[in-house]
Short mmCIF file of C-alpha atoms and ligand atoms in Angstrom, two decimals:
data_model
loop_
_atom_site.label_atom_id
_atom_site.label_comp_id
_atom_site.label_asym_id
_atom_site.label_seq_id
_atom_site.Cartn_x
_atom_site.Cartn_y
_atom_site.Cartn_z
CA MET A 97 -8.80 -9.13 -17.40
CA SER A 98 -12.25 -7.93 -16.91
CA ASP A 99 -13.74 -6.84 -13.65
CA GLU A 100 -17.08 -8.14 -14.85
CA GLY A 101 -16.76 -11.50 -13.10
CA LYS A 102 -15.76 -10.21 -9.67
CA PRO A 103 -18.30 -10.27 -6.98
CA ALA A 104 -20.06 -7.05 -6.14
CA VAL A 105 -18.57 -6.96 -2.56
CA CYS A 106 -15.36 -5.31 -4.21
CA GLU A 107 -17.19 -2.03 -4.09
CA ALA A 108 -17.74 -2.41 -0.26
CA LYS A 109 -13.97 -2.34 0.18
CA ARG A 110 -14.00 1.39 -0.42
CA PRO A 111 -15.80 3.01 2.42
CA ARG A 112 -14.40 6.41 1.75
CA ARG A 113 -16.19 6.66 -1.67
CA ALA A 114 -19.57 8.07 -0.64
CA PRO A 115 -21.98 8.49 -3.31
CA ARG A 116 -22.08 12.14 -4.83
CA LEU A 117 -24.67 14.11 -3.29
CA PRO A 118 -26.38 17.29 -4.49
CA GLY A 119 -24.18 20.16 -4.04
CA ASP A 120 -21.07 18.02 -3.83
CA PRO A 121 -18.13 19.43 -6.14
CA ARG A 122 -18.17 17.83 -9.69
CA PRO A 123 -15.40 15.13 -10.46
CA GLU A 124 -13.32 17.60 -12.51
CA ALA A 125 -13.50 19.96 -9.62
CA LEU A 126 -12.41 17.24 -7.10
CA VAL A 127 -9.28 16.40 -9.36
CA ALA A 128 -8.57 20.03 -9.64
CA ARG A 129 -8.67 20.45 -5.87
CA MET A 130 -6.28 17.30 -5.59
CA ILE A 131 -3.72 18.74 -8.09
CA ARG A 132 -3.80 22.22 -6.36
CA VAL A 133 -3.22 20.67 -2.90
CA ASP A 134 -0.51 18.21 -4.09
CA GLN A 135 1.45 20.92 -5.88
CA ALA A 136 1.14 23.15 -2.82
CA GLY A 137 2.44 20.34 -0.64
CA GLU A 138 5.38 19.53 -2.88
CA TYR A 139 6.17 22.95 -3.03
CA GLY A 140 6.17 23.21 0.76
CA ALA A 141 8.26 19.99 0.90
CA ARG A 142 10.88 21.72 -1.37
CA ARG A 143 10.81 24.61 0.92
CA ILE A 144 11.22 22.56 4.03
CA TYR A 145 14.28 20.59 2.81
CA GLU A 146 15.81 23.89 1.40
CA GLY A 147 15.42 25.32 5.02
CA GLN A 148 17.02 22.02 6.50
CA LEU A 149 19.76 22.35 3.80
CA ALA A 150 20.65 25.97 4.64
CA VAL A 151 21.35 24.92 8.25
CA LEU A 152 22.50 21.26 7.83
CA GLY A 153 23.76 21.20 4.26
CA ARG A 154 27.41 20.68 5.28
CA LYS A 155 26.75 18.28 8.35
CA ALA A 156 26.73 14.61 8.26
CA SER A 157 23.06 14.31 7.48
CA GLY A 158 23.41 16.87 4.61
CA GLU A 159 23.77 14.19 2.11
CA LYS A 160 20.61 12.38 3.12
CA ILE A 161 18.72 15.63 3.07
CA ARG A 162 19.86 16.37 -0.35
CA ARG A 163 18.72 13.09 -1.69
CA MET A 164 15.25 13.63 -0.39
CA TYR A 165 15.24 17.14 -1.74
CA GLU A 166 16.05 16.02 -5.09
CA GLN A 167 12.86 13.65 -4.99
CA GLU A 168 10.69 16.50 -3.84
CA LEU A 169 11.98 18.81 -6.81
CA ALA A 170 10.91 15.80 -9.12
CA HIS A 171 7.58 15.51 -7.37
CA LEU A 172 7.09 19.14 -7.79
CA GLU A 173 8.00 19.28 -11.28
CA THR A 174 5.26 16.73 -12.06
CA PHE A 175 2.48 18.62 -10.22
CA ASP A 176 3.71 21.92 -11.80
CA GLY A 177 3.26 20.00 -15.04
CA LEU A 178 -0.35 19.03 -14.13
CA ILE A 179 -1.28 22.27 -12.92
CA ALA A 180 -0.28 23.66 -16.47
CA GLU A 181 -1.86 20.90 -18.56
CA ARG A 182 -5.19 20.74 -16.73
CA ARG A 183 -5.38 24.52 -16.27
CA VAL A 184 -5.77 24.23 -12.44
CA ARG A 185 -5.65 27.45 -10.43
CA PRO A 186 -2.56 27.02 -8.04
CA THR A 187 -3.10 27.99 -4.52
CA ALA A 188 -3.13 31.66 -3.69
CA LEU A 189 -1.10 30.62 -0.64
CA GLN A 190 2.30 29.75 -2.42
CA PRO A 191 3.94 32.77 -1.07
CA LEU A 192 3.06 31.77 2.52
CA TRP A 193 4.19 28.37 2.02
CA HIS A 194 7.60 29.73 0.51
CA LEU A 195 8.20 31.30 3.87
CA ALA A 196 6.48 28.80 6.11
CA GLY A 197 8.04 25.67 4.79
CA PHE A 198 11.69 27.30 4.77
CA ALA A 199 11.00 28.46 8.30
CA LEU A 200 9.89 25.30 9.59
CA GLY A 201 12.82 23.41 7.97
CA ALA A 202 15.31 25.93 9.10
CA ALA A 203 13.97 26.09 12.67
CA THR A 204 13.83 22.36 13.26
CA ALA A 205 17.32 22.02 11.82
CA MET A 206 18.70 24.57 14.32
CA MET A 207 17.28 22.36 17.12
CA GLY A 208 19.51 19.79 15.74
CA GLU A 209 19.66 16.93 13.31
CA LYS A 210 17.40 14.67 14.99
CA ALA A 211 14.84 17.48 15.25
CA ALA A 212 15.17 18.01 11.72
CA MET A 213 14.59 14.36 11.13
CA ALA A 214 11.62 14.41 13.50
CA CYS A 215 10.12 17.18 11.38
CA THR A 216 10.50 15.14 8.21
CA VAL A 217 8.81 12.11 9.78
CA ALA A 218 5.84 14.09 10.89
CA VAL A 219 5.39 15.84 7.68
CA GLU A 220 5.89 12.63 5.67
CA GLU A 221 3.31 10.67 7.93
CA VAL A 222 0.58 13.47 7.15
CA ILE A 223 1.47 13.25 3.41
CA ASP A 224 1.44 9.47 3.45
CA ASP A 225 -2.11 9.61 4.93
CA HIS A 226 -3.03 12.42 2.59
CA TYR A 227 -1.96 10.69 -0.61
CA ALA A 228 -3.63 7.15 0.54
CA GLY A 229 -6.98 9.08 1.03
CA GLN A 230 -6.54 10.71 -2.50
CA ALA A 231 -5.74 7.23 -4.16
CA ASP A 232 -8.99 5.93 -2.27
CA GLU A 233 -11.21 8.58 -3.34
CA LEU A 234 -9.93 8.31 -6.98
CA GLY A 235 -10.97 4.76 -7.16
CA ASP A 236 -10.80 3.69 -10.75
CA ALA A 237 -10.96 7.16 -12.03
CA GLU A 238 -7.75 8.95 -13.33
CA PRO A 239 -5.46 5.89 -13.36
CA GLU A 240 -2.58 8.08 -14.41
CA LEU A 241 -2.89 10.55 -11.66
CA LYS A 242 -3.44 7.73 -9.32
CA ALA A 243 -0.26 6.02 -10.29
CA THR A 244 1.58 9.21 -9.75
CA ILE A 245 0.18 9.64 -6.27
CA GLU A 246 0.93 6.14 -5.38
CA ALA A 247 4.44 6.47 -6.58
CA PHE A 248 5.08 9.58 -4.74
CA ARG A 249 3.55 8.11 -1.67
CA ALA A 250 6.12 5.29 -1.69
CA ASP A 251 8.91 8.00 -1.74
CA GLU A 252 7.48 9.91 1.10
CA GLN A 253 7.22 6.56 3.13
CA GLU A 254 10.90 6.32 2.32
CA HIS A 255 11.53 9.72 3.50
CA ARG A 256 9.77 8.92 6.62
CA ASP A 257 11.85 5.66 7.17
CA VAL A 258 15.12 7.69 6.60
CA GLY A 259 14.18 10.05 9.35
CA LEU A 260 13.25 7.15 11.81
CA ALA A 261 16.50 5.54 10.93
CA ALA A 262 18.35 8.78 11.60
CA GLY A 263 16.85 8.86 15.12
CA ALA A 264 13.93 11.30 14.84
CA ARG A 265 12.32 9.63 17.77
CA GLU A 266 15.25 10.69 19.80
CA ALA A 267 14.85 14.28 19.27
CA PRO A 268 14.32 16.28 22.38
CA GLY A 269 10.57 16.98 22.98
CA TYR A 270 9.78 14.63 19.90
CA PRO A 271 6.07 14.05 20.96
CA VAL A 272 5.43 17.69 21.06
CA LEU A 273 7.30 18.62 18.22
CA SER A 274 5.83 15.69 16.08
CA ALA A 275 2.26 16.79 17.15
CA ALA A 276 2.98 20.45 16.29
CA VAL A 277 4.46 19.90 12.90
CA LYS A 278 1.49 17.36 12.01
CA ALA A 279 -1.10 19.81 12.99
CA GLY A 280 0.53 22.66 10.92
CA SER A 281 0.70 20.25 7.90
CA ARG A 282 -2.95 19.23 8.20
CA LEU A 283 -3.86 22.95 8.50
CA ALA A 284 -1.65 23.64 5.43
CA ILE A 285 -3.40 20.66 3.45
CA TRP A 286 -6.73 22.05 4.46
CA LEU A 287 -6.08 25.59 3.22
CA SER A 288 -4.52 24.83 0.05
CA GLU A 289 -7.46 22.72 -0.99
CA ARG A 290 -9.61 25.52 -0.60
CA VAL A 291 -7.56 28.81 -1.14
FE1 FE2 B 317 7.21 14.79 -2.05
FE1 FE2 B 318 8.92 13.89 0.87
#
């Protein structure tokens, strides 16, 4: 099917795609930035789940966490591949995410299984928004990368739902914990896009 017959109003449905202005990064630079931050994020996710598993691996929620962890490993493998294939410079902050991700996972897990799940829900909500924004920004460009992002976004939404079903919202201090984890995740995204 061709797009030619469709009314021009379709373009108006993409408010986030502002026209490129002088001084804006080139499209290739934008894609490189996306791959860099996504590889960093999936690396951080792997480390969060490793921190959770170090504490809760043998507990009732261990199996659930392990399944999500295995999906994160697959996500990371894909973005590691894209980093190599597209010759994208990885984030210089990987050593920081190595420590911070694990620490976040382990610390929330030590607060209890529900706090671990609250951490998962908060992170995955931020990643859901982040991937939605990227898919939107790509528009019709890079269909393969866009399909990858959309598939991973569906997995992250599933992780969020696993966390909610496991009682994330019943964790002690949920609103504060959730807000802190979200703020940290957004900061990590902001930094990994740039550094
Ligand atoms: Fe992921
Ligand atoms: Fe995830």
